[in-house]
Amino acid sequence: MSEKKPDFGVEPPINEPIDILGWWIEDLHYGYRQMLKIDKLLYDSKTDTQRLMVFENETFGRVLTLDNILQTTERDEFMYHEMLAHVPILAHGAVHSVLIIGGGDGGMLKQVVKHKAIARIVQVEIDPEVIEFSKKYLPMLSDGAFDDPRFELVISDGAKYAAESEDRFDVIIVDSTDPVGPGKALFTEEFYRNVSRLLADGGVIVTQNGIPFTQADEVVNTMAEFSKLFVDYTCYTSTVPGYAGGQMCYGWGTNDPSLREVPLEVLERRYAAEQLQTQYYTPEVHIASFALPKYIKDLFQSPEDRALR
Ligand code: SAM
């Protein structure tokens, strides 16, 4: 037990993605890997920012990986994108503008454009090649959303945009990679402080916050920062098979605590009014997703409090 755990916040996992038998291997945590068979390799190349791969797998369909970390898959993407998009938008109820940071595959944008009342959608993506390449190899993810007239694309580091922009948004969705490589900048105190400035009054920010069973530090750090910035902060969850290790956590921060108290009937009315077609999201799931197991709730305590347990 004297062996040291790897610090995934510092170095990317060490394995090469394709082994000799044609399996893609992802190092999830110390002594814990997942393997997906590469039925057909469609793309494998290094952009200026990161390594990009797409392959086909019998169970997951097309699979996108960046720097050898699974980003999204054709068959389970809805479980992630619907929950990160529809929960804040329907909780808010009067969203005019949305900012997406990251999300180059277009899966988040596809969900956001379903809301006809939204007038403006800005997406800040660091790597233009992810977008171009996803349009070509994963067109089902964006499903034409990049052509929506309300959509504005900014190619930039989301951390830089957050520091410099004067825009305001009702909903901000951070659809980032894990805190490795370019994604690291989207988990810092500075980024959270800057991006919280971009929220309009009554706005809400949601973030990709990893799998708490294996990536507890992500929840611990984000919640510690959110506690300094927002009146109401928490996580909510969904389960996404490709993100192995249990429930996936989404950070939630707002200065309007009533957004988390919206009654079921109101959510049902908003959902029906938008005529949303969803496969995972329902108003009941929305409310239930905020009920956290104790091991996740315990991560909200300060490091000192946790040491005392
Ligand atoms: N759902 C995914 C997950 O859980 O890992 C995230 C998918 S999405 C493909 C992540 C996107 O974030 C990528 O397109 C990547 O290029 C982008 N990204 C990473 N770091 C960024 C940064 N600092 N600013 C803007 N976009 C960034």
XYZ file of C-alpha atoms and ligand atoms in Angstrom:
336
model
C 0.000 0.000 0.000
C 3.045 2.227 -0.097
C 2.731 2.719 -3.852
C 1.824 6.214 -4.880
C -1.374 6.897 -6.795
C -0.845 8.624 -10.132
C -1.850 12.278 -10.245
C -4.111 12.447 -13.301
C -4.250 16.211 -12.919
C -0.579 16.465 -13.890
C 0.166 13.875 -16.545
C -2.085 12.177 -19.078
C -2.495 8.418 -18.670
C 0.613 6.664 -19.882
C -0.593 3.846 -22.092
C -0.556 3.876 -25.866
C -4.131 3.761 -27.102
C -3.985 0.795 -29.450
C -2.535 -2.451 -28.278
C -1.393 -5.230 -30.566
C -4.721 -7.056 -30.522
C -6.704 -4.070 -31.766
C -8.203 -2.940 -28.464
C -8.292 0.669 -27.294
C -7.222 0.915 -23.673
C -8.039 3.761 -21.305
C -6.282 4.119 -17.957
C -9.099 5.218 -15.682
C -7.380 5.047 -12.367
C -4.677 3.260 -10.484
C -5.015 -0.427 -11.452
C -8.242 0.228 -13.350
C -8.584 0.247 -17.141
C -11.353 -0.106 -19.668
C -10.880 -1.713 -23.069
C -12.985 -1.199 -26.171
C -12.455 -3.284 -29.282
C -11.539 -1.250 -32.321
C -13.728 -2.808 -34.972
C -12.672 -0.145 -37.455
C -10.212 2.712 -36.913
C -11.579 5.752 -38.746
C -9.128 8.455 -37.693
C -6.010 8.842 -35.568
C -4.024 12.050 -35.706
C -2.414 14.725 -33.557
C -3.734 18.289 -33.822
C -1.736 21.251 -32.477
C -3.614 20.775 -29.206
C -4.282 17.081 -28.655
C -4.452 13.550 -30.097
C -7.727 12.783 -31.820
C -9.118 9.316 -32.520
C -12.387 7.925 -33.813
C -13.138 4.256 -34.118
C -16.143 1.982 -34.373
C -17.121 -0.403 -31.604
C -19.967 -2.908 -31.764
C -21.518 -1.810 -28.436
C -20.878 1.948 -28.398
C -20.988 2.752 -32.132
C -18.556 5.497 -33.092
C -16.203 6.473 -30.256
C -14.323 9.786 -29.936
C -11.180 9.963 -27.815
C -8.895 12.939 -27.127
C -5.433 12.323 -25.695
C -6.601 8.753 -25.176
C -9.476 9.718 -22.891
C -12.962 8.730 -23.982
C -14.967 11.857 -24.816
C -18.222 10.595 -26.191
C -19.787 7.704 -28.027
C -22.571 7.506 -30.575
C -24.829 5.246 -28.469
C -24.599 6.762 -24.977
C -23.914 10.461 -25.685
C -27.526 11.413 -24.954
C -27.157 10.392 -21.306
C -24.527 13.087 -20.842
C -25.522 15.849 -23.268
C -29.226 15.905 -22.399
C -28.519 16.216 -18.692
C -25.897 18.935 -19.006
C -28.103 20.978 -21.381
C -31.758 20.534 -20.399
C -31.401 20.585 -16.612
C -30.082 24.193 -16.382
C -32.194 25.459 -19.302
C -35.492 24.092 -17.990
C -34.646 25.020 -14.385
C -34.084 28.623 -15.497
C -37.217 28.736 -17.625
C -36.523 31.955 -19.548
C -33.146 31.422 -21.204
C -32.204 33.944 -23.844
C -28.492 33.207 -24.207
C -26.249 30.179 -23.685
C -22.465 29.852 -23.585
C -20.901 26.447 -24.252
C -17.211 26.085 -23.407
C -15.561 23.084 -25.098
C -18.013 20.625 -26.615
C -16.313 20.478 -30.010
C -18.120 17.299 -31.025
C -21.404 19.258 -31.254
C -23.426 16.923 -29.024
C -24.146 19.681 -26.487
C -25.079 22.165 -29.179
C -27.562 19.668 -30.655
C -29.427 19.638 -27.321
C -29.276 23.418 -26.791
C -30.689 24.287 -30.242
C -33.786 22.215 -29.418
C -34.898 25.163 -27.253
C -36.592 27.464 -29.732
C -36.870 30.408 -27.297
C -33.088 30.757 -27.001
C -31.880 33.638 -29.156
C -28.099 33.369 -28.903
C -25.724 30.418 -28.500
C -21.981 31.072 -28.271
C -19.539 28.172 -28.253
C -15.870 28.614 -27.317
C -13.766 25.676 -28.474
C -9.974 25.585 -28.345
C -9.432 23.101 -31.147
C -11.108 23.787 -34.524
C -10.076 20.362 -35.769
C -12.375 18.643 -33.243
C -15.322 20.452 -34.801
C -14.377 19.817 -38.416
C -13.497 16.264 -37.781
C -16.641 15.578 -35.706
C -18.799 16.980 -38.502
C -17.155 14.498 -40.843
C -16.808 11.381 -38.694
C -19.519 11.907 -36.047
C -22.254 13.857 -37.887
C -24.970 12.228 -35.779
C -23.650 14.071 -32.704
C -24.280 17.610 -33.952
C -27.005 16.601 -36.405
C -26.772 19.905 -38.306
C -26.693 22.111 -35.167
C -23.522 23.924 -36.309
C -25.655 25.486 -39.084
C -28.215 26.928 -36.663
C -28.533 30.691 -37.334
C -28.372 31.462 -33.589
C -24.958 29.799 -33.286
C -21.690 31.768 -32.942
C -18.370 29.936 -32.837
C -15.304 31.375 -31.096
C -12.048 29.467 -31.528
C -10.151 30.223 -28.337
C -9.095 28.863 -25.001
C -12.229 28.993 -22.832
C -10.133 30.279 -19.921
C -8.926 33.227 -22.013
C -12.462 33.955 -23.219
C -13.757 33.879 -19.639
C -11.055 36.334 -18.575
C -11.664 38.780 -21.423
C -15.322 38.639 -22.451
C -17.857 41.241 -21.361
C -20.835 39.185 -22.563
C -23.477 37.849 -20.182
C -25.318 34.521 -20.445
C -28.316 32.962 -18.716
C -26.805 29.480 -18.887
C -23.130 28.520 -19.129
C -22.249 24.909 -19.920
C -18.638 23.797 -19.466
C -18.397 20.687 -21.645
C -14.704 20.162 -21.108
C -12.239 17.352 -21.295
C -10.858 16.125 -17.980
C -8.273 18.362 -16.245
C -5.471 17.096 -18.445
C -3.797 18.984 -21.314
C -5.871 21.956 -22.552
C -8.788 21.040 -20.276
C -6.728 21.738 -17.163
C -7.326 25.485 -17.509
C -11.087 24.903 -17.135
C -10.784 23.528 -13.588
C -8.851 26.357 -11.969
C -9.896 28.902 -9.358
C -9.126 31.691 -11.842
C -11.348 30.195 -14.541
C -14.289 29.688 -12.174
C -13.947 33.250 -10.889
C -13.804 34.687 -14.402
C -16.578 32.570 -15.873
C -18.920 33.326 -12.949
C -18.664 37.001 -13.998
C -20.264 36.102 -17.337
C -23.507 34.916 -15.737
C -26.510 37.188 -16.187
C -28.656 37.858 -13.090
C -30.426 34.636 -12.167
C -28.105 32.636 -14.415
C -26.666 29.186 -13.782
C -23.399 27.446 -14.673
C -23.018 23.690 -15.076
C -19.752 21.801 -15.514
C -18.466 18.378 -16.521
C -17.092 17.182 -13.184
C -15.934 13.622 -13.709
C -16.674 10.340 -11.984
C -16.508 10.918 -8.217
C -15.594 7.296 -7.467
C -12.286 7.625 -9.335
C -11.953 11.404 -9.788
C -13.053 12.667 -6.384
C -10.590 15.561 -6.547
C -12.544 17.126 -9.403
C -15.689 17.352 -7.279
C -13.769 18.409 -4.174
C -11.965 21.231 -5.983
C -14.909 22.493 -8.003
C -17.269 22.503 -5.018
C -14.656 24.283 -2.891
C -14.370 27.012 -5.561
C -18.146 27.191 -6.150
C -18.714 27.644 -2.412
C -16.798 30.935 -2.654
C -18.628 32.140 -5.772
C -22.279 31.094 -5.566
C -25.139 31.279 -3.097
C -26.293 27.848 -4.267
C -23.857 25.168 -5.410
C -24.042 21.425 -5.681
C -23.615 18.502 -8.065
C -26.180 16.457 -9.901
C -25.576 13.160 -11.631
C -26.354 10.795 -14.463
C -24.888 7.464 -15.442
C -23.055 7.175 -18.742
C -21.717 3.689 -19.590
C -18.679 4.943 -21.538
C -17.544 7.011 -18.542
C -16.774 3.938 -16.487
C -16.663 3.952 -12.693
C -20.202 4.842 -11.603
C -22.232 8.026 -11.621
C -20.997 11.063 -13.505
C -21.094 14.388 -11.620
C -22.107 17.770 -13.007
C -21.266 20.924 -11.089
C -24.082 23.448 -10.522
C -23.578 27.046 -9.415
C -26.045 29.931 -9.238
C -26.978 32.889 -7.076
C -30.654 32.026 -7.444
C -31.455 29.096 -5.114
C -35.016 28.913 -6.475
C -33.675 27.307 -9.679
C -33.147 24.093 -7.754
C -36.624 24.234 -6.238
C -38.683 24.381 -9.446
C -41.698 22.090 -8.915
C -42.244 19.030 -11.083
C -45.429 20.454 -12.660
C -43.540 23.561 -13.800
C -40.730 21.497 -15.333
C -43.336 19.311 -17.041
C -45.035 22.385 -18.472
C -41.738 23.795 -19.772
C -40.719 20.429 -21.226
C -44.053 20.051 -22.995
C -44.027 23.646 -24.253
C -40.658 23.088 -25.937
C -41.886 19.755 -27.365
C -38.502 18.334 -26.438
C -37.597 14.906 -27.768
C -35.300 13.259 -25.224
C -34.077 9.760 -24.426
C -32.700 10.289 -20.889
C -34.032 13.598 -19.598
C -37.488 13.734 -18.040
C -38.689 16.245 -15.441
C -38.738 13.416 -12.852
C -35.122 12.486 -13.665
C -34.213 16.199 -13.485
C -35.389 16.436 -9.865
C -34.012 13.030 -8.869
C -30.574 13.806 -10.315
C -29.922 16.255 -7.456
C -30.341 13.502 -4.825
C -26.750 12.602 -4.025
C -25.331 9.463 -2.435
C -23.549 10.233 0.815
C -20.053 9.457 -0.535
C -20.528 12.245 -3.094
C -22.065 14.721 -0.646
C -19.153 14.151 1.704
C -16.833 15.531 -0.988
C -18.372 18.981 -0.473
C -16.789 19.297 2.955
C -13.566 21.216 3.322
C -10.357 19.107 3.274
C -9.957 19.831 7.031
C -13.481 18.577 7.802
C -12.917 15.475 5.712
C -9.659 14.735 7.537
C -11.574 14.800 10.827
C -14.134 12.206 9.745
N -18.097 14.899 -22.722
C -16.718 14.954 -22.703
C -16.065 14.422 -21.472
O -16.731 14.176 -20.486
O -14.865 14.203 -21.513
C -16.189 16.257 -23.193
C -16.295 16.249 -24.670
S -15.896 17.627 -25.602
C -15.251 16.755 -26.974
C -14.517 18.392 -24.827
C -13.989 19.556 -25.670
O -13.343 20.487 -24.830
C -13.006 19.172 -26.756
O -13.557 19.503 -28.003
C -11.753 19.999 -26.428
O -11.051 20.418 -27.572
C -12.379 21.133 -25.642
N -11.451 21.857 -24.767
C -10.501 21.341 -23.947
N -9.857 22.328 -23.290
C -10.423 23.493 -23.687
C -10.193 24.858 -23.356
N -9.237 25.213 -22.493
N -10.984 25.795 -23.952
C -11.953 25.442 -24.831
N -12.208 24.162 -25.193
C -11.450 23.199 -24.627
